[in-house]
mmCIF file with all atom_site columns, C-alpha atoms in Angstrom:
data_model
loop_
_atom_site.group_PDB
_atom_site.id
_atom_site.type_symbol
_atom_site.label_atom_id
_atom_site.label_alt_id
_atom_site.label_comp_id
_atom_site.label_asym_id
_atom_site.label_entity_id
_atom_site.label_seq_id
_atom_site.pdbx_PDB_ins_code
_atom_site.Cartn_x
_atom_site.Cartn_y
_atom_site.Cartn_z
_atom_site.occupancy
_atom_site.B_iso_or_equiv
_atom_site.pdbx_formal_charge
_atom_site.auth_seq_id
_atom_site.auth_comp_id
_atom_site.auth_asym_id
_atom_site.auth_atom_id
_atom_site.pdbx_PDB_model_num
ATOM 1   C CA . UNK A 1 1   ? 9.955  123.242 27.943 1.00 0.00 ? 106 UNK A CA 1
ATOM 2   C CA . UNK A 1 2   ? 8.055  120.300 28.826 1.00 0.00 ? 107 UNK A CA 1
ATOM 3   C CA . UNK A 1 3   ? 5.744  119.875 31.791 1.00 0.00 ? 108 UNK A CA 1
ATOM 4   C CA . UNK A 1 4   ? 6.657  121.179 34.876 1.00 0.00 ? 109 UNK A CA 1
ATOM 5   C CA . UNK A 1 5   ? 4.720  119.211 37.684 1.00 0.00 ? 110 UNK A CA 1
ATOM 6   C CA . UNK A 1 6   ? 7.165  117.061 39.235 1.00 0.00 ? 111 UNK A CA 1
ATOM 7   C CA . UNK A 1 7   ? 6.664  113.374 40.842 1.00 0.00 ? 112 UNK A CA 1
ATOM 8   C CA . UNK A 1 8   ? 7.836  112.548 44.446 1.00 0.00 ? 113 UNK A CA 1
ATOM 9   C CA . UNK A 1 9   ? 11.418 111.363 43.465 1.00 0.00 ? 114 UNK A CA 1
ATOM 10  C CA . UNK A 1 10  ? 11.646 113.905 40.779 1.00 0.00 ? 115 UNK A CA 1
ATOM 11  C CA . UNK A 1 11  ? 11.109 116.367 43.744 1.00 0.00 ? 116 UNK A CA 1
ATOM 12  C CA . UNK A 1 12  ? 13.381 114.438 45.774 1.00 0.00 ? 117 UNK A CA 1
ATOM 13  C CA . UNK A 1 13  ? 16.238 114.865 43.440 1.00 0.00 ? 118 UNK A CA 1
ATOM 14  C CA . UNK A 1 14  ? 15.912 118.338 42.620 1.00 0.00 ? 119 UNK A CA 1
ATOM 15  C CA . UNK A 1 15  ? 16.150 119.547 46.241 1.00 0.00 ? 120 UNK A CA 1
ATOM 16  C CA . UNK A 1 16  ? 19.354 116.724 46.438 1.00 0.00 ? 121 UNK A CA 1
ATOM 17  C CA . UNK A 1 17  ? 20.671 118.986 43.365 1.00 0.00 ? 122 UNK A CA 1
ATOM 18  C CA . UNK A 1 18  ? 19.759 122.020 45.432 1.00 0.00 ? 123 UNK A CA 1
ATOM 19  C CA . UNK A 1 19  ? 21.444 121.072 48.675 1.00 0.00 ? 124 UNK A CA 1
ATOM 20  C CA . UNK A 1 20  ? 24.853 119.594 47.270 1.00 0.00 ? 125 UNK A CA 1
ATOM 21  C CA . UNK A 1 21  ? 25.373 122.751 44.854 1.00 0.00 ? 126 UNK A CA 1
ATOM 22  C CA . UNK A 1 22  ? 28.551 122.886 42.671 1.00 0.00 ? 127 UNK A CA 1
ATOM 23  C CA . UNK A 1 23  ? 29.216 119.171 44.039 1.00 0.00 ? 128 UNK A CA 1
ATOM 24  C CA . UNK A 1 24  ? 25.819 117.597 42.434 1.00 0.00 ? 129 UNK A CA 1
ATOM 25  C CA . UNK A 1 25  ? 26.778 114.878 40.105 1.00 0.00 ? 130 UNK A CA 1
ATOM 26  C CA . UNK A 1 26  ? 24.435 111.675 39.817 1.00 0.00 ? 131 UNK A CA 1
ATOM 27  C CA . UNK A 1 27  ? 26.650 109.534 42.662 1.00 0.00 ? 132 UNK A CA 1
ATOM 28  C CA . UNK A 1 28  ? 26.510 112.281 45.054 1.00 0.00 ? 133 UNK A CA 1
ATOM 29  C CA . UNK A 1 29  ? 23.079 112.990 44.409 1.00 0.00 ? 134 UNK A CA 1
ATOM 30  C CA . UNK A 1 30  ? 22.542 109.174 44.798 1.00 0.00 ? 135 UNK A CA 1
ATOM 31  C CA . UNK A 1 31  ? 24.262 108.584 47.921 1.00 0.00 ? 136 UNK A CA 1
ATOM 32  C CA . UNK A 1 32  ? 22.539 111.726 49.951 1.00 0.00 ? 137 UNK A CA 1
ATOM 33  C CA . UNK A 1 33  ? 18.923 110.349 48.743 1.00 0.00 ? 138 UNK A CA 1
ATOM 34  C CA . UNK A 1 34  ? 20.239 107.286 50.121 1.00 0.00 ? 139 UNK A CA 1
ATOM 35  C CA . UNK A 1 35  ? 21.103 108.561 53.507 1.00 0.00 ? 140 UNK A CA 1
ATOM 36  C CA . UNK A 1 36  ? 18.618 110.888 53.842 1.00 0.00 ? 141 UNK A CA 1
ATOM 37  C CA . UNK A 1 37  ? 15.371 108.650 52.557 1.00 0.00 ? 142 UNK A CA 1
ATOM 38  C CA . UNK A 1 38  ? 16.605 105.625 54.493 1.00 0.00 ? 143 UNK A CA 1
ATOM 39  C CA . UNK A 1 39  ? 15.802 104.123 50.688 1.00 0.00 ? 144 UNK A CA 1
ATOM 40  C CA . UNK A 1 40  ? 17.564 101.763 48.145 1.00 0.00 ? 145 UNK A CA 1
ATOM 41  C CA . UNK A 1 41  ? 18.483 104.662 45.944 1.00 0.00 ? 146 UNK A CA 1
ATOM 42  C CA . UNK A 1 42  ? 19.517 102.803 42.278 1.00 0.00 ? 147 UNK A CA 1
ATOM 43  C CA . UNK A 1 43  ? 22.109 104.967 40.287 1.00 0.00 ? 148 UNK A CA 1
ATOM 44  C CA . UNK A 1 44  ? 20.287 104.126 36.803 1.00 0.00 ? 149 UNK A CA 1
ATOM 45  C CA . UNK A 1 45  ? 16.995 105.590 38.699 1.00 0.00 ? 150 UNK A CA 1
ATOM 46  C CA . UNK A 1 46  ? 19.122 109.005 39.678 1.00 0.00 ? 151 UNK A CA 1
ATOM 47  C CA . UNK A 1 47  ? 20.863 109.075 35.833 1.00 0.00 ? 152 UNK A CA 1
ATOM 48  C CA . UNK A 1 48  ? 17.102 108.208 34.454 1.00 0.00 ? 153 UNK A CA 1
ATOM 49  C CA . UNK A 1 49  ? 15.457 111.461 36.552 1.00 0.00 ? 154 UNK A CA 1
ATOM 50  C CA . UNK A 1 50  ? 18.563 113.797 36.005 1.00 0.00 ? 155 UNK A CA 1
ATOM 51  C CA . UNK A 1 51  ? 18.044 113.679 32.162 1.00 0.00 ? 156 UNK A CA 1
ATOM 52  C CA . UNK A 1 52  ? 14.258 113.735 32.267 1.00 0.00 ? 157 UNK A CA 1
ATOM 53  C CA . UNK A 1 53  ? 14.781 117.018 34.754 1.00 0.00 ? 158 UNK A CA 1
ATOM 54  C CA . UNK A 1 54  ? 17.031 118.201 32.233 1.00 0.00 ? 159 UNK A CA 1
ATOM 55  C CA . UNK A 1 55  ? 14.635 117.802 29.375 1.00 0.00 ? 160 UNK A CA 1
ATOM 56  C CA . UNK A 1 56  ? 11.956 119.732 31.425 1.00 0.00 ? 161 UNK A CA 1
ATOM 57  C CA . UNK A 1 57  ? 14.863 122.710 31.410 1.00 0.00 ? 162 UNK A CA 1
ATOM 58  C CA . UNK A 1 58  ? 14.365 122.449 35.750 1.00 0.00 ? 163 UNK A CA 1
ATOM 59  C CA . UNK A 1 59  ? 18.193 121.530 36.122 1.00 0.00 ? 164 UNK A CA 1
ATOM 60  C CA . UNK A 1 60  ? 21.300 121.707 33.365 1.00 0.00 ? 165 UNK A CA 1
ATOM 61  C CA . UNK A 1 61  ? 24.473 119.987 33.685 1.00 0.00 ? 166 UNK A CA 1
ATOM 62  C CA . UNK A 1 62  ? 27.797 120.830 32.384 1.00 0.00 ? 167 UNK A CA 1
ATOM 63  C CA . UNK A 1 63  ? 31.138 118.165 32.120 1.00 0.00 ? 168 UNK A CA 1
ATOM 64  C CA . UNK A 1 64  ? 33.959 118.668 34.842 1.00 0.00 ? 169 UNK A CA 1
ATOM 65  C CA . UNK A 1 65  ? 37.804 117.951 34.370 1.00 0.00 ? 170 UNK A CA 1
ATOM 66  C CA . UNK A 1 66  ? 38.923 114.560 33.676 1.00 0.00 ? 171 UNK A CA 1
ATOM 67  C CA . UNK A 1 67  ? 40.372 113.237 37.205 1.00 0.00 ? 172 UNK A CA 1
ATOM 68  C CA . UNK A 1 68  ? 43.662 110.483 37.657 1.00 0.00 ? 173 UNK A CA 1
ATOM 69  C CA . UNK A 1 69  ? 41.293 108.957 40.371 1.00 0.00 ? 174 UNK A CA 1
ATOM 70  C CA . UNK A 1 70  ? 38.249 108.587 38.014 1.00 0.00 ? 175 UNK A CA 1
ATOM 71  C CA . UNK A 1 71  ? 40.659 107.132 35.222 1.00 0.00 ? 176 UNK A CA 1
ATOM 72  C CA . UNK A 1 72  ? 40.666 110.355 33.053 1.00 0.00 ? 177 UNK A CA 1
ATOM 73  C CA . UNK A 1 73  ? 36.726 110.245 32.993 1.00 0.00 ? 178 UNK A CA 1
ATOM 74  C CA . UNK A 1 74  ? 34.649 113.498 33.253 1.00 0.00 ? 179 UNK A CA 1
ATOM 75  C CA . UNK A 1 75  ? 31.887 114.158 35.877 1.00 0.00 ? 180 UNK A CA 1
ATOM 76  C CA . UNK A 1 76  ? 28.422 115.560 34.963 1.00 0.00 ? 181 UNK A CA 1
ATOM 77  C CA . UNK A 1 77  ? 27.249 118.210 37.049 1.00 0.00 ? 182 UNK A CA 1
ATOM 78  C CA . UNK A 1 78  ? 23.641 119.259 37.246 1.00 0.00 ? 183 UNK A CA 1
ATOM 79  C CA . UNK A 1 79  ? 22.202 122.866 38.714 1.00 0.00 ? 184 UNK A CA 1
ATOM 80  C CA . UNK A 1 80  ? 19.095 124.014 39.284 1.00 0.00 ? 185 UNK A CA 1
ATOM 81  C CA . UNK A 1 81  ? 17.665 126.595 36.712 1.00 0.00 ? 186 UNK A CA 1
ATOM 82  C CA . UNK A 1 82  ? 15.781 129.521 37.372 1.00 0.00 ? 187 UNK A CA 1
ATOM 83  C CA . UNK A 1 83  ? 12.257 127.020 36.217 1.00 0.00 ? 188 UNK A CA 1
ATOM 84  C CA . UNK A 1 84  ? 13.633 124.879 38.914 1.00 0.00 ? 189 UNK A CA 1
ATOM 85  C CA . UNK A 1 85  ? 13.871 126.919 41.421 1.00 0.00 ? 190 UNK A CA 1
ATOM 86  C CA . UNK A 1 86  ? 10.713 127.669 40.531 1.00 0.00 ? 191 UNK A CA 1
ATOM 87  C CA . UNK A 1 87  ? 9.172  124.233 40.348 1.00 0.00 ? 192 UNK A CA 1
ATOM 88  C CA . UNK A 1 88  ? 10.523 123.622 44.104 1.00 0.00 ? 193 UNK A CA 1
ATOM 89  C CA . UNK A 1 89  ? 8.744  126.548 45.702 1.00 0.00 ? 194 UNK A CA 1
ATOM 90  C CA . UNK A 1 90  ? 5.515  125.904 44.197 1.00 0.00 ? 195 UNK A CA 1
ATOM 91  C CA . UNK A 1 91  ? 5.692  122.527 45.297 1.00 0.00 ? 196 UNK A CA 1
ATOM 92  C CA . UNK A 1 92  ? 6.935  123.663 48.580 1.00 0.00 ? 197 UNK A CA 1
ATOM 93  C CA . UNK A 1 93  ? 3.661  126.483 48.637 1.00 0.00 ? 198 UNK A CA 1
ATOM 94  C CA . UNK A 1 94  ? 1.079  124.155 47.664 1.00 0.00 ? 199 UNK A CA 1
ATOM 95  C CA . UNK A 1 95  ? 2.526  121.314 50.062 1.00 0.00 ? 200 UNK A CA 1
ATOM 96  C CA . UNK A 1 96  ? 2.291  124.226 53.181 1.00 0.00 ? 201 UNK A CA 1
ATOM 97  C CA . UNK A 1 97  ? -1.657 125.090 51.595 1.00 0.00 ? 202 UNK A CA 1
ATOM 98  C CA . UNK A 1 98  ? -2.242 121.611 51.975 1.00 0.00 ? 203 UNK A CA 1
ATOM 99  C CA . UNK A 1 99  ? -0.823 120.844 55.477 1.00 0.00 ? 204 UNK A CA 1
ATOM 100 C CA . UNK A 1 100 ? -2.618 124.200 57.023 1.00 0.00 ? 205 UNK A CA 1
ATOM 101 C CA . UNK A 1 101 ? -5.773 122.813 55.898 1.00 0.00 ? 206 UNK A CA 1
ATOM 102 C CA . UNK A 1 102 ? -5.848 120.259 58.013 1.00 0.00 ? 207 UNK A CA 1
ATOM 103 C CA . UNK A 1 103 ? -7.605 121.192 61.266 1.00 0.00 ? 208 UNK A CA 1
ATOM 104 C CA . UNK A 1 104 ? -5.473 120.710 64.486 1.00 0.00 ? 209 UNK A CA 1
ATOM 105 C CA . UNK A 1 105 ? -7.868 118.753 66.305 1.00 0.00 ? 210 UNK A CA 1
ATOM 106 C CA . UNK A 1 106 ? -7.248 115.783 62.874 1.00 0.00 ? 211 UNK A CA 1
ATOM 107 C CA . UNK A 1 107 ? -3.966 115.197 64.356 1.00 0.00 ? 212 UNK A CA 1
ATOM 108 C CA . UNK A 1 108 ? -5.362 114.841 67.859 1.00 0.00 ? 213 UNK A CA 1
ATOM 109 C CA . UNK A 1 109 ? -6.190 111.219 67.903 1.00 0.00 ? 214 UNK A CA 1
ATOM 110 C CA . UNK A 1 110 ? -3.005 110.058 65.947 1.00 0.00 ? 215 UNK A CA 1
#
């Protein structure tokens, strides 16, 4: 497996994966990064990170039917693995170190 330690939108589209479950494919996972992030999300950027995360074994992804509506094409649909899983609660753990580091009275002047 290649390295683990994932970048901000890396992280960002593994939780996307996460969240939307069995219904993860790279337009889905596009759109909600969209509405969620507020950002320009670019579908080559989501199809670019999706096979990188898939090289670093964190998510695998496995063809669905052929649909009328999608002109007999096939969706690819992405799951977390169990290194993952993984990868997202030791970023979520070392995030929560981090923030209860900071002293309260930091945030008082802000």
């Amino acid at each position: 497996m290649k390295g683990t330690n994932l970048g901000e939108f890396e992280e960002l589209v593994l939780l996307t994966v996460a969240a939307l479950m069995e219904e993860a494919y790279s337009v889905a996972v596009c759109d909600e990064l969209s509405n969620h992030t507020g950002r320009s999300v670019k579908l080559g950027v989501v199809h670019a990170v999706l096979n990188r995360l898939e090289e670093k074994g964190l998510v695998k992804s496995q063809l669905g039917e052929a649909t009328k509506t999608r002109g007999g094409k096939r969706k690819r649909f992405y799951q977390l693995t169990i290194p993952g899983k993984a990868a997202l609660v030791n970023a979520k753990s070392m995030r929560d170190q981090l923030w209860d580091r900071i002293p309260s009275l930091a945030w008082k002047n802000v």
